[in-house]
């Protein structure tokens, strides 16, 4: 038996156990992605890092055996920041549009973002075309949703013995391939066992039948528990009886987030006694007033006009809120960047008839989430964010408080 200190408590576990196994044995949950019981350990995702007193740097709990007298810390500000950065990087590096993904609702990456409070992404990473391989009748591989955890590679080799899947390329160009880069449909090694799809933590690798229904319909349980919420910090208080001046702006989005705001239904009437809607696509006000208390921004920044409107909103609003996944991380609006960018989409959608270009707003070379351009005070993810979430946020904001909603909302 090994005695060691886990988050300040002396615990006992069997010799040879990893820190991750010991944590689970003692009811401490650690975020993981590449680790899966029954498969070999690669320790590549770095989400399960823990601090050990005698070591200079955090170590992966899934690949570190416990030793007598070691002192392990699983929660610290540094570890929380590290884990959030890893998840944000995985989102930025992929083509994730949860609202249009069959895995939404039972995706470990989506769950981790919620658990760790990742409510937006503002990292600039180059997007590139990553075509879906739908050549095998039973399966779909969408490399844009792959987090390169290699769970499928290991399941294919270690359980099925087929060795169909592997990684190719280096660095940012690393990708999952079948039979060294051949079309999956032509694979002579794949046995169609489905183990790869069963272990994939995201919507990258799916059985065709479940892709059509959505994985959630198969009722795979969510593996990540919801996070407890801290009390919201107070905003600078206004005078008692003041009515909050609310504005909403509509950038590159489908208007679904504004529709969700309207779905507050009768709660809008209660809100109307405490809030003045001073500017919005829902009203006739011609321009944003010089000062507003709260401004909700729907949509990503897709045109030069969007950028000017966003910067104007930032100058005038005391609290600027990113409303919906497009504002929070690009989402549907940014899909154009993954299929060749604005020129390619224009050619395909408009077929560029003479004169059309002059009527279009100047399109940016890349769609940007709002936080890439201006500081944002609050993120309300979701596609669209539910009326309950918007209502909870507006009630707090109308009362002069900045709500702490991270962990209550998820992408998609
Ligand atoms: S549900 Fe998961 S795999 Fe699908 S887009 Fe969202 S994060 Fe990506
Ligand atoms: S397809 Fe799924 S299981 Fe395979 S490496 Fe990508 S995310 Fe991991
Ligand atoms: S987040 Fe969803 S609902 Fe909101 S604008 Fe984007 S696509 Fe539409
Ligand atoms: S779960 Fe430990 S490094 Fe991925």
Tab-separated table of C-alpha atoms and ligand atoms in Angstrom:
chain	number	residue	atom	x	y	z
A	1	UNK	CA	0.000	0.000	0.000
A	2	UNK	CA	1.100	3.552	-0.763
A	3	UNK	CA	0.345	6.519	1.522
A	4	UNK	CA	0.373	9.953	-0.102
A	5	UNK	CA	-1.200	13.403	0.258
A	6	UNK	CA	-3.981	14.282	-2.185
A	7	UNK	CA	-5.239	17.868	-2.030
A	8	UNK	CA	-4.088	18.131	1.591
A	9	UNK	CA	-5.602	14.821	2.721
A	10	UNK	CA	-3.519	11.699	3.444
A	11	UNK	CA	-4.922	8.788	1.432
A	12	UNK	CA	-3.978	5.192	0.714
A	13	UNK	CA	-3.933	3.398	-2.624
A	14	UNK	CA	-2.407	0.296	-4.198
A	15	UNK	CA	1.170	0.309	-5.419
A	16	UNK	CA	1.330	0.803	-9.194
A	17	UNK	CA	-1.812	2.950	-9.356
A	18	UNK	CA	-1.594	6.148	-11.337
A	19	UNK	CA	-2.471	9.465	-9.741
A	20	UNK	CA	-5.571	9.509	-11.950
A	21	UNK	CA	-6.710	6.091	-10.693
A	22	UNK	CA	-6.075	7.151	-7.096
A	23	UNK	CA	-8.026	10.390	-7.644
A	24	UNK	CA	-10.994	8.446	-8.971
A	25	UNK	CA	-10.719	5.988	-6.086
A	26	UNK	CA	-10.974	8.905	-3.645
A	27	UNK	CA	-13.788	10.761	-5.403
A	28	UNK	CA	-11.693	13.479	-7.045
A	29	UNK	CA	-12.643	14.108	-10.650
A	30	UNK	CA	-9.973	15.232	-13.128
A	31	UNK	CA	-10.643	16.340	-16.703
A	32	UNK	CA	-9.320	13.826	-19.257
A	33	UNK	CA	-9.583	13.406	-23.001
A	34	UNK	CA	-6.919	11.060	-24.391
A	35	UNK	CA	-7.154	8.616	-21.502
A	36	UNK	CA	-9.573	5.699	-21.728
A	37	UNK	CA	-9.593	2.639	-19.477
A	38	UNK	CA	-8.571	-0.474	-21.415
A	39	UNK	CA	-6.335	1.377	-23.873
A	40	UNK	CA	-2.620	2.141	-23.593
A	41	UNK	CA	-1.604	5.505	-22.140
A	42	UNK	CA	-0.305	8.275	-24.394
A	43	UNK	CA	-0.706	11.312	-22.101
A	44	UNK	CA	-1.000	13.629	-25.084
A	45	UNK	CA	-3.910	15.930	-24.237
A	46	UNK	CA	-2.345	17.314	-20.991
A	47	UNK	CA	-5.762	18.002	-19.491
A	48	UNK	CA	-5.184	15.841	-16.421
A	49	UNK	CA	-2.030	17.678	-15.304
A	50	UNK	CA	-1.548	17.870	-11.523
A	51	UNK	CA	1.086	19.541	-9.368
A	52	UNK	CA	3.490	17.423	-7.312
A	53	UNK	CA	5.415	19.184	-4.541
A	54	UNK	CA	8.817	17.732	-5.379
A	55	UNK	CA	8.596	18.310	-9.154
A	56	UNK	CA	9.262	21.580	-10.979
A	57	UNK	CA	6.442	21.213	-13.523
A	58	UNK	CA	2.921	19.722	-13.514
A	59	UNK	CA	2.725	16.081	-14.630
A	60	UNK	CA	-0.065	14.075	-16.328
A	61	UNK	CA	-2.021	12.192	-13.679
A	62	UNK	CA	-2.879	9.434	-16.161
A	63	UNK	CA	0.795	8.591	-16.705
A	64	UNK	CA	2.286	9.179	-13.238
A	65	UNK	CA	2.412	6.351	-10.717
A	66	UNK	CA	1.910	7.266	-7.060
A	67	UNK	CA	4.836	6.955	-4.669
A	68	UNK	CA	5.089	6.879	-0.924
A	69	UNK	CA	4.910	10.346	0.610
A	70	UNK	CA	4.212	12.284	-2.613
A	71	UNK	CA	2.059	15.422	-2.247
A	72	UNK	CA	-0.377	16.040	-5.121
A	73	UNK	CA	-2.485	19.124	-5.849
A	74	UNK	CA	-5.275	18.679	-8.399
A	75	UNK	CA	-6.820	22.166	-8.191
A	76	UNK	CA	-5.051	25.515	-8.430
A	77	UNK	CA	-5.467	28.731	-10.383
A	78	UNK	CA	-2.526	27.721	-12.597
A	79	UNK	CA	-4.006	24.295	-13.392
A	80	UNK	CA	-7.459	25.772	-14.064
A	81	UNK	CA	-5.964	28.300	-16.486
A	82	UNK	CA	-3.899	25.604	-18.182
A	83	UNK	CA	-6.942	23.335	-18.641
A	84	UNK	CA	-9.053	26.184	-20.034
A	85	UNK	CA	-6.272	27.059	-22.481
A	86	UNK	CA	-6.038	23.464	-23.711
A	87	UNK	CA	-9.781	23.293	-24.392
A	88	UNK	CA	-9.876	26.743	-26.027
A	89	UNK	CA	-6.958	25.705	-28.249
A	90	UNK	CA	-8.755	22.521	-29.307
A	91	UNK	CA	-11.793	24.592	-30.271
A	92	UNK	CA	-9.711	27.168	-32.129
A	93	UNK	CA	-7.756	24.484	-33.953
A	94	UNK	CA	-10.854	22.678	-35.217
A	95	UNK	CA	-14.027	23.473	-37.106
A	96	UNK	CA	-16.526	23.139	-34.279
A	97	UNK	CA	-20.107	24.223	-34.827
A	98	UNK	CA	-21.884	22.420	-32.015
A	99	UNK	CA	-25.332	23.517	-33.162
A	100	UNK	CA	-24.818	21.595	-36.403
A	101	UNK	CA	-22.964	18.609	-34.955
A	102	UNK	CA	-24.561	15.199	-34.430
A	103	UNK	CA	-22.462	14.745	-31.268
A	104	UNK	CA	-23.817	17.850	-29.563
A	105	UNK	CA	-25.177	16.858	-26.165
A	106	UNK	CA	-22.855	13.873	-25.748
A	107	UNK	CA	-19.470	15.275	-26.745
A	108	UNK	CA	-16.654	15.209	-24.208
A	109	UNK	CA	-15.052	18.344	-25.652
A	110	UNK	CA	-18.308	20.278	-25.373
A	111	UNK	CA	-18.754	18.961	-21.819
A	112	UNK	CA	-15.205	19.939	-20.871
A	113	UNK	CA	-15.730	23.471	-22.180
A	114	UNK	CA	-18.793	23.789	-19.983
A	115	UNK	CA	-17.164	22.181	-16.949
A	116	UNK	CA	-14.068	24.366	-17.164
A	117	UNK	CA	-15.984	27.555	-17.960
A	118	UNK	CA	-14.655	27.979	-21.509
A	119	UNK	CA	-17.392	30.244	-22.858
A	120	UNK	CA	-15.536	31.831	-25.780
A	121	UNK	CA	-12.473	31.454	-27.973
A	122	UNK	CA	-10.359	34.383	-29.085
A	123	UNK	CA	-7.246	32.616	-30.379
A	124	UNK	CA	-6.290	33.305	-33.960
A	125	UNK	CA	-5.406	30.092	-35.756
A	126	UNK	CA	-5.337	29.566	-39.513
A	127	UNK	CA	-8.330	27.648	-40.840
A	128	UNK	CA	-7.862	25.176	-43.632
A	129	UNK	CA	-10.064	22.913	-45.683
A	130	UNK	CA	-10.360	19.461	-44.093
A	131	UNK	CA	-12.699	17.403	-46.237
A	132	UNK	CA	-15.003	14.862	-44.622
A	133	UNK	CA	-14.272	11.251	-45.571
A	134	UNK	CA	-17.673	9.661	-46.179
A	135	UNK	CA	-16.333	6.986	-48.492
A	136	UNK	CA	-17.029	4.072	-46.133
A	137	UNK	CA	-20.697	3.264	-45.994
A	138	UNK	CA	-20.852	2.637	-42.218
A	139	UNK	CA	-18.741	5.543	-40.968
A	140	UNK	CA	-18.004	9.250	-41.370
A	141	UNK	CA	-14.734	10.934	-40.482
A	142	UNK	CA	-14.838	14.719	-40.042
A	143	UNK	CA	-11.232	15.832	-39.411
A	144	UNK	CA	-12.405	19.323	-38.415
A	145	UNK	CA	-13.857	17.859	-35.222
A	146	UNK	CA	-10.904	15.576	-34.453
A	147	UNK	CA	-8.851	16.476	-31.382
A	148	UNK	CA	-6.109	13.937	-32.219
A	149	UNK	CA	-6.583	12.067	-28.958
A	150	UNK	CA	-5.737	8.759	-30.774
A	151	UNK	CA	-8.336	6.822	-28.821
A	152	UNK	CA	-9.635	5.431	-32.121
A	153	UNK	CA	-6.116	4.598	-33.304
A	154	UNK	CA	-5.423	2.637	-30.128
A	155	UNK	CA	-8.814	0.904	-30.081
A	156	UNK	CA	-8.352	-0.119	-33.715
A	157	UNK	CA	-4.865	-1.531	-33.098
A	158	UNK	CA	-5.028	-2.770	-29.514
A	159	UNK	CA	-8.549	-4.218	-29.384
A	160	UNK	CA	-9.460	-5.059	-32.965
A	161	UNK	CA	-5.910	-5.615	-34.226
A	162	UNK	CA	-6.759	-3.994	-37.573
A	163	UNK	CA	-4.312	-1.027	-37.496
A	164	UNK	CA	-6.384	0.862	-40.074
A	165	UNK	CA	-6.160	4.231	-38.325
A	166	UNK	CA	-3.040	6.265	-37.673
A	167	UNK	CA	-1.658	9.788	-37.579
A	168	UNK	CA	0.177	11.466	-40.450
A	169	UNK	CA	1.879	14.861	-40.809
A	170	UNK	CA	3.643	16.961	-38.193
A	171	UNK	CA	2.779	19.821	-35.868
A	172	UNK	CA	-0.333	21.747	-36.867
A	173	UNK	CA	-0.595	19.569	-39.994
A	174	UNK	CA	-0.998	16.329	-38.022
A	175	UNK	CA	-4.137	14.488	-39.087
A	176	UNK	CA	-5.910	11.188	-38.653
A	177	UNK	CA	-5.575	8.916	-41.680
A	178	UNK	CA	-6.813	5.491	-42.751
A	179	UNK	CA	-4.299	3.025	-44.182
A	180	UNK	CA	-1.613	5.684	-44.342
A	181	UNK	CA	-3.700	8.195	-46.309
A	182	UNK	CA	-5.977	6.088	-48.522
A	183	UNK	CA	-9.748	6.646	-48.734
A	184	UNK	CA	-11.455	4.829	-45.894
A	185	UNK	CA	-13.888	3.294	-48.364
A	186	UNK	CA	-11.002	1.488	-50.106
A	187	UNK	CA	-9.508	0.116	-46.883
A	188	UNK	CA	-8.731	-3.606	-46.990
A	189	UNK	CA	-7.769	-3.621	-43.284
A	190	UNK	CA	-10.901	-2.069	-41.720
A	191	UNK	CA	-13.262	-4.761	-40.391
A	192	UNK	CA	-16.193	-2.325	-39.856
A	193	UNK	CA	-16.138	-3.279	-36.168
A	194	UNK	CA	-17.119	0.254	-35.062
A	195	UNK	CA	-14.752	0.355	-32.076
A	196	UNK	CA	-13.231	3.614	-33.329
A	197	UNK	CA	-16.593	5.399	-33.405
A	198	UNK	CA	-17.492	3.979	-29.990
A	199	UNK	CA	-14.427	5.510	-28.306
A	200	UNK	CA	-14.291	8.860	-30.142
A	201	UNK	CA	-14.940	11.608	-27.570
A	202	UNK	CA	-16.220	14.102	-30.166
A	203	UNK	CA	-18.264	14.115	-33.355
A	204	UNK	CA	-15.196	13.406	-35.520
A	205	UNK	CA	-15.846	9.733	-36.042
A	206	UNK	CA	-19.427	8.617	-36.310
A	207	UNK	CA	-21.456	5.699	-37.496
A	208	UNK	CA	-23.462	6.924	-40.466
A	209	UNK	CA	-26.763	5.851	-38.911
A	210	UNK	CA	-26.173	7.753	-35.668
A	211	UNK	CA	-24.805	10.760	-37.564
A	212	UNK	CA	-28.215	11.081	-39.182
A	213	UNK	CA	-30.092	10.856	-35.868
A	214	UNK	CA	-27.593	12.688	-33.683
A	215	UNK	CA	-25.661	10.861	-30.990
A	216	UNK	CA	-27.798	12.360	-28.260
A	217	UNK	CA	-30.721	10.415	-29.692
A	218	UNK	CA	-28.756	7.287	-28.814
A	219	UNK	CA	-28.795	8.601	-25.233
A	220	UNK	CA	-25.082	8.287	-24.564
A	221	UNK	CA	-24.875	9.765	-21.049
A	222	UNK	CA	-23.037	13.036	-20.490
A	223	UNK	CA	-19.794	12.156	-18.743
A	224	UNK	CA	-18.999	15.557	-17.310
A	225	UNK	CA	-20.875	16.790	-14.231
A	226	UNK	CA	-22.134	20.399	-14.114
A	227	UNK	CA	-20.006	22.880	-12.184
A	228	UNK	CA	-21.106	24.657	-9.010
A	229	UNK	CA	-21.534	28.413	-9.438
A	230	UNK	CA	-19.856	31.109	-7.322
A	231	UNK	CA	-21.867	34.175	-6.230
A	232	UNK	CA	-21.822	37.000	-8.840
A	233	UNK	CA	-19.605	40.011	-8.053
A	234	UNK	CA	-21.384	43.409	-7.864
A	235	UNK	CA	-21.207	45.881	-10.761
A	236	UNK	CA	-20.634	49.578	-10.101
A	237	UNK	CA	-24.048	50.454	-8.665
A	238	UNK	CA	-26.415	52.905	-10.358
A	239	UNK	CA	-28.855	55.165	-8.494
A	240	UNK	CA	-31.829	53.323	-6.906
A	241	UNK	CA	-34.783	53.402	-9.275
A	242	UNK	CA	-32.576	53.912	-12.350
A	243	UNK	CA	-33.728	52.028	-15.420
A	244	UNK	CA	-30.972	50.237	-17.306
A	245	UNK	CA	-30.478	51.353	-20.909
A	246	UNK	CA	-30.276	48.219	-23.025
A	247	UNK	CA	-29.107	48.022	-26.638
A	248	UNK	CA	-28.694	45.047	-28.958
A	249	UNK	CA	-26.675	44.911	-32.159
A	250	UNK	CA	-26.732	42.366	-34.942
A	251	UNK	CA	-23.452	41.554	-36.668
A	252	UNK	CA	-22.729	38.400	-38.703
A	253	UNK	CA	-25.441	36.138	-37.327
A	254	UNK	CA	-28.705	34.563	-38.414
A	255	UNK	CA	-30.909	36.568	-35.979
A	256	UNK	CA	-31.599	33.381	-34.005
A	257	UNK	CA	-30.086	34.945	-30.886
A	258	UNK	CA	-32.483	37.895	-31.159
A	259	UNK	CA	-35.327	35.382	-31.670
A	260	UNK	CA	-34.269	33.699	-28.437
A	261	UNK	CA	-34.414	37.088	-26.702
A	262	UNK	CA	-37.988	37.472	-27.953
A	263	UNK	CA	-38.715	33.975	-26.628
A	264	UNK	CA	-38.548	35.416	-23.113
A	265	UNK	CA	-42.261	36.013	-23.796
A	266	UNK	CA	-44.052	37.440	-20.747
A	267	UNK	CA	-40.735	37.771	-18.887
A	268	UNK	CA	-40.067	40.611	-21.357
A	269	UNK	CA	-42.951	42.534	-19.784
A	270	UNK	CA	-41.427	42.175	-16.314
A	271	UNK	CA	-38.075	43.234	-17.707
A	272	UNK	CA	-39.641	46.232	-19.437
A	273	UNK	CA	-40.412	47.751	-16.017
A	274	UNK	CA	-36.672	47.855	-15.262
A	275	UNK	CA	-35.055	48.281	-18.667
A	276	UNK	CA	-35.362	50.714	-21.592
A	277	UNK	CA	-34.582	49.177	-24.968
A	278	UNK	CA	-32.835	52.168	-26.528
A	279	UNK	CA	-31.426	50.612	-29.698
A	280	UNK	CA	-31.970	47.288	-31.454
A	281	UNK	CA	-32.934	45.696	-34.788
A	282	UNK	CA	-36.239	45.126	-32.956
A	283	UNK	CA	-36.908	48.889	-32.633
A	284	UNK	CA	-36.928	51.925	-34.934
A	285	UNK	CA	-34.140	53.816	-33.131
A	286	UNK	CA	-31.813	55.014	-35.924
A	287	UNK	CA	-28.523	54.876	-34.038
A	288	UNK	CA	-26.833	53.675	-30.886
A	289	UNK	CA	-27.035	56.393	-28.205
A	290	UNK	CA	-23.729	57.786	-26.855
A	291	UNK	CA	-24.121	55.905	-23.567
A	292	UNK	CA	-25.846	52.622	-22.814
A	293	UNK	CA	-25.625	50.386	-19.760
A	294	UNK	CA	-25.750	47.011	-21.452
A	295	UNK	CA	-25.283	46.068	-25.091
A	296	UNK	CA	-25.892	42.536	-26.372
A	297	UNK	CA	-23.941	41.646	-29.511
A	298	UNK	CA	-25.219	38.860	-31.730
A	299	UNK	CA	-22.993	37.450	-34.441
A	300	UNK	CA	-19.347	37.309	-35.397
A	301	UNK	CA	-17.413	40.067	-37.151
A	302	UNK	CA	-17.634	39.241	-40.859
A	303	UNK	CA	-17.527	42.654	-42.587
A	304	UNK	CA	-15.823	46.014	-42.146
A	305	UNK	CA	-19.242	47.388	-41.139
A	306	UNK	CA	-19.543	44.749	-38.398
A	307	UNK	CA	-16.173	45.775	-37.054
A	308	UNK	CA	-17.104	49.475	-36.968
A	309	UNK	CA	-20.417	48.695	-35.264
A	310	UNK	CA	-18.714	46.501	-32.678
A	311	UNK	CA	-16.086	49.121	-31.872
A	312	UNK	CA	-18.836	51.750	-31.555
A	313	UNK	CA	-20.766	49.484	-29.195
A	314	UNK	CA	-17.660	48.959	-27.071
A	315	UNK	CA	-17.117	52.714	-26.765
A	316	UNK	CA	-20.695	53.386	-25.716
A	317	UNK	CA	-21.647	50.388	-23.573
A	318	UNK	CA	-20.734	50.016	-19.926
A	319	UNK	CA	-21.230	46.236	-20.190
A	320	UNK	CA	-20.716	44.536	-23.545
A	321	UNK	CA	-22.169	41.031	-23.839
A	322	UNK	CA	-21.279	38.453	-26.526
A	323	UNK	CA	-24.616	36.786	-27.251
A	324	UNK	CA	-24.424	33.339	-28.855
A	325	UNK	CA	-21.768	31.057	-30.271
A	326	UNK	CA	-21.111	33.171	-33.386
A	327	UNK	CA	-20.120	36.132	-31.206
A	328	UNK	CA	-18.299	33.872	-28.728
A	329	UNK	CA	-16.184	31.835	-31.147
A	330	UNK	CA	-17.193	32.326	-34.778
A	331	UNK	CA	-19.446	29.276	-35.112
A	332	UNK	CA	-21.685	29.154	-38.200
A	333	UNK	CA	-20.519	32.524	-39.504
A	334	UNK	CA	-16.892	31.362	-39.487
A	335	UNK	CA	-17.672	28.248	-41.526
A	336	UNK	CA	-16.871	30.228	-44.662
A	337	UNK	CA	-13.205	30.335	-43.583
A	338	UNK	CA	-12.964	26.551	-43.565
A	339	UNK	CA	-14.208	26.253	-47.157
A	340	UNK	CA	-11.887	28.690	-48.897
A	341	UNK	CA	-12.904	32.025	-47.334
A	342	UNK	CA	-15.152	34.818	-48.559
A	343	UNK	CA	-14.080	34.862	-52.252
A	344	UNK	CA	-14.740	31.139	-52.710
A	345	UNK	CA	-18.119	31.348	-50.963
A	346	UNK	CA	-19.120	34.400	-53.015
A	347	UNK	CA	-18.175	32.676	-56.254
A	348	UNK	CA	-20.192	29.611	-55.306
A	349	UNK	CA	-23.222	31.354	-53.789
A	350	UNK	CA	-23.511	34.469	-55.961
A	351	UNK	CA	-21.707	33.253	-59.072
A	352	UNK	CA	-20.308	36.802	-59.112
A	353	UNK	CA	-22.667	38.498	-61.600
A	354	UNK	CA	-21.446	41.927	-62.701
A	355	UNK	CA	-22.242	44.630	-60.176
A	356	UNK	CA	-23.062	42.403	-57.221
A	357	UNK	CA	-19.736	43.015	-55.484
A	358	UNK	CA	-20.406	46.732	-55.304
A	359	UNK	CA	-23.591	46.121	-53.328
A	360	UNK	CA	-22.028	43.832	-50.753
A	361	UNK	CA	-20.388	45.142	-47.591
A	362	UNK	CA	-16.610	44.789	-47.575
A	363	UNK	CA	-15.977	41.268	-46.314
A	364	UNK	CA	-13.063	40.709	-43.952
A	365	UNK	CA	-10.441	38.167	-44.960
A	366	UNK	CA	-11.363	36.108	-41.899
A	367	UNK	CA	-14.402	35.962	-39.615
A	368	UNK	CA	-13.515	36.976	-36.060
A	369	UNK	CA	-15.162	36.307	-32.710
A	370	UNK	CA	-15.920	39.616	-31.018
A	371	UNK	CA	-13.383	39.172	-28.203
A	372	UNK	CA	-10.593	39.132	-30.773
A	373	UNK	CA	-11.292	42.821	-31.465
A	374	UNK	CA	-12.645	44.402	-28.273
A	375	UNK	CA	-12.806	43.497	-24.563
A	376	UNK	CA	-16.015	41.665	-23.671
A	377	UNK	CA	-17.537	41.703	-20.190
A	378	UNK	CA	-19.802	38.679	-20.411
A	379	UNK	CA	-20.176	35.687	-22.719
A	380	UNK	CA	-23.491	33.906	-23.225
A	381	UNK	CA	-22.706	30.878	-25.392
A	382	UNK	CA	-25.289	28.728	-27.139
A	383	UNK	CA	-26.686	28.549	-30.644
A	384	UNK	CA	-28.827	30.248	-29.769
A	385	UNK	CA	-28.425	30.809	-26.017
A	386	UNK	CA	-31.662	29.700	-24.382
A	387	UNK	CA	-34.188	32.298	-23.214
A	388	UNK	CA	-33.633	31.090	-19.631
A	389	UNK	CA	-29.942	31.948	-19.817
A	390	UNK	CA	-30.616	35.345	-21.431
A	391	UNK	CA	-33.247	36.102	-18.823
A	392	UNK	CA	-30.943	35.122	-15.926
A	393	UNK	CA	-28.240	37.376	-17.366
A	394	UNK	CA	-30.550	40.337	-18.023
A	395	UNK	CA	-32.105	40.159	-14.574
A	396	UNK	CA	-28.692	40.316	-12.950
A	397	UNK	CA	-27.524	43.094	-15.276
A	398	UNK	CA	-30.703	45.113	-14.698
A	399	UNK	CA	-30.034	44.822	-10.968
A	400	UNK	CA	-26.543	46.231	-11.508
A	401	UNK	CA	-24.653	42.953	-11.126
A	402	UNK	CA	-22.404	41.114	-13.546
A	403	UNK	CA	-23.733	37.546	-13.612
A	404	UNK	CA	-21.365	34.602	-13.153
A	405	UNK	CA	-22.822	32.133	-15.612
A	406	UNK	CA	-19.720	30.258	-16.768
A	407	UNK	CA	-20.409	26.550	-16.435
A	408	UNK	CA	-24.189	26.981	-16.783
A	409	UNK	CA	-24.108	27.446	-20.518
A	410	UNK	CA	-22.534	25.327	-23.218
A	411	UNK	CA	-21.695	25.754	-26.873
A	412	UNK	CA	-24.352	24.568	-29.270
B	1	LIG	S1	-20.385	18.826	-30.261
B	1	LIG	FE1	-18.209	18.372	-29.909
B	1	LIG	S2	-17.361	17.637	-31.859
B	1	LIG	FE2	-19.366	18.584	-32.249
B	1	LIG	S3	-18.810	20.673	-32.865
B	1	LIG	FE3	-19.252	20.733	-30.632
B	1	LIG	S4	-17.266	20.391	-29.631
B	1	LIG	FE4	-17.031	19.833	-31.784
B	2	LIG	S1	-11.333	10.660	-34.621
B	2	LIG	FE1	-12.063	10.872	-32.503
B	2	LIG	S2	-11.034	9.236	-31.341
B	2	LIG	FE2	-9.951	9.473	-33.291
B	2	LIG	S3	-8.247	10.875	-32.835
B	2	LIG	FE3	-9.957	12.112	-33.611
B	2	LIG	S4	-11.100	12.780	-31.790
B	2	LIG	FE4	-9.756	11.089	-31.149
B	3	LIG	S1	-25.219	31.765	-32.439
B	3	LIG	FE1	-26.622	30.453	-33.626
B	3	LIG	S2	-28.602	31.476	-33.418
B	3	LIG	FE2	-27.033	32.992	-32.827
B	3	LIG	S3	-26.543	34.087	-34.733
B	3	LIG	FE3	-25.120	32.385	-34.617
B	3	LIG	S4	-26.097	30.757	-35.804
B	3	LIG	FE4	-27.673	32.221	-35.324
B	4	LIG	S1	-5.909	12.321	-19.983
B	4	LIG	FE1	-3.937	12.513	-19.127
B	4	LIG	S2	-2.811	13.529	-20.657
B	4	LIG	FE2	-4.754	13.156	-21.603
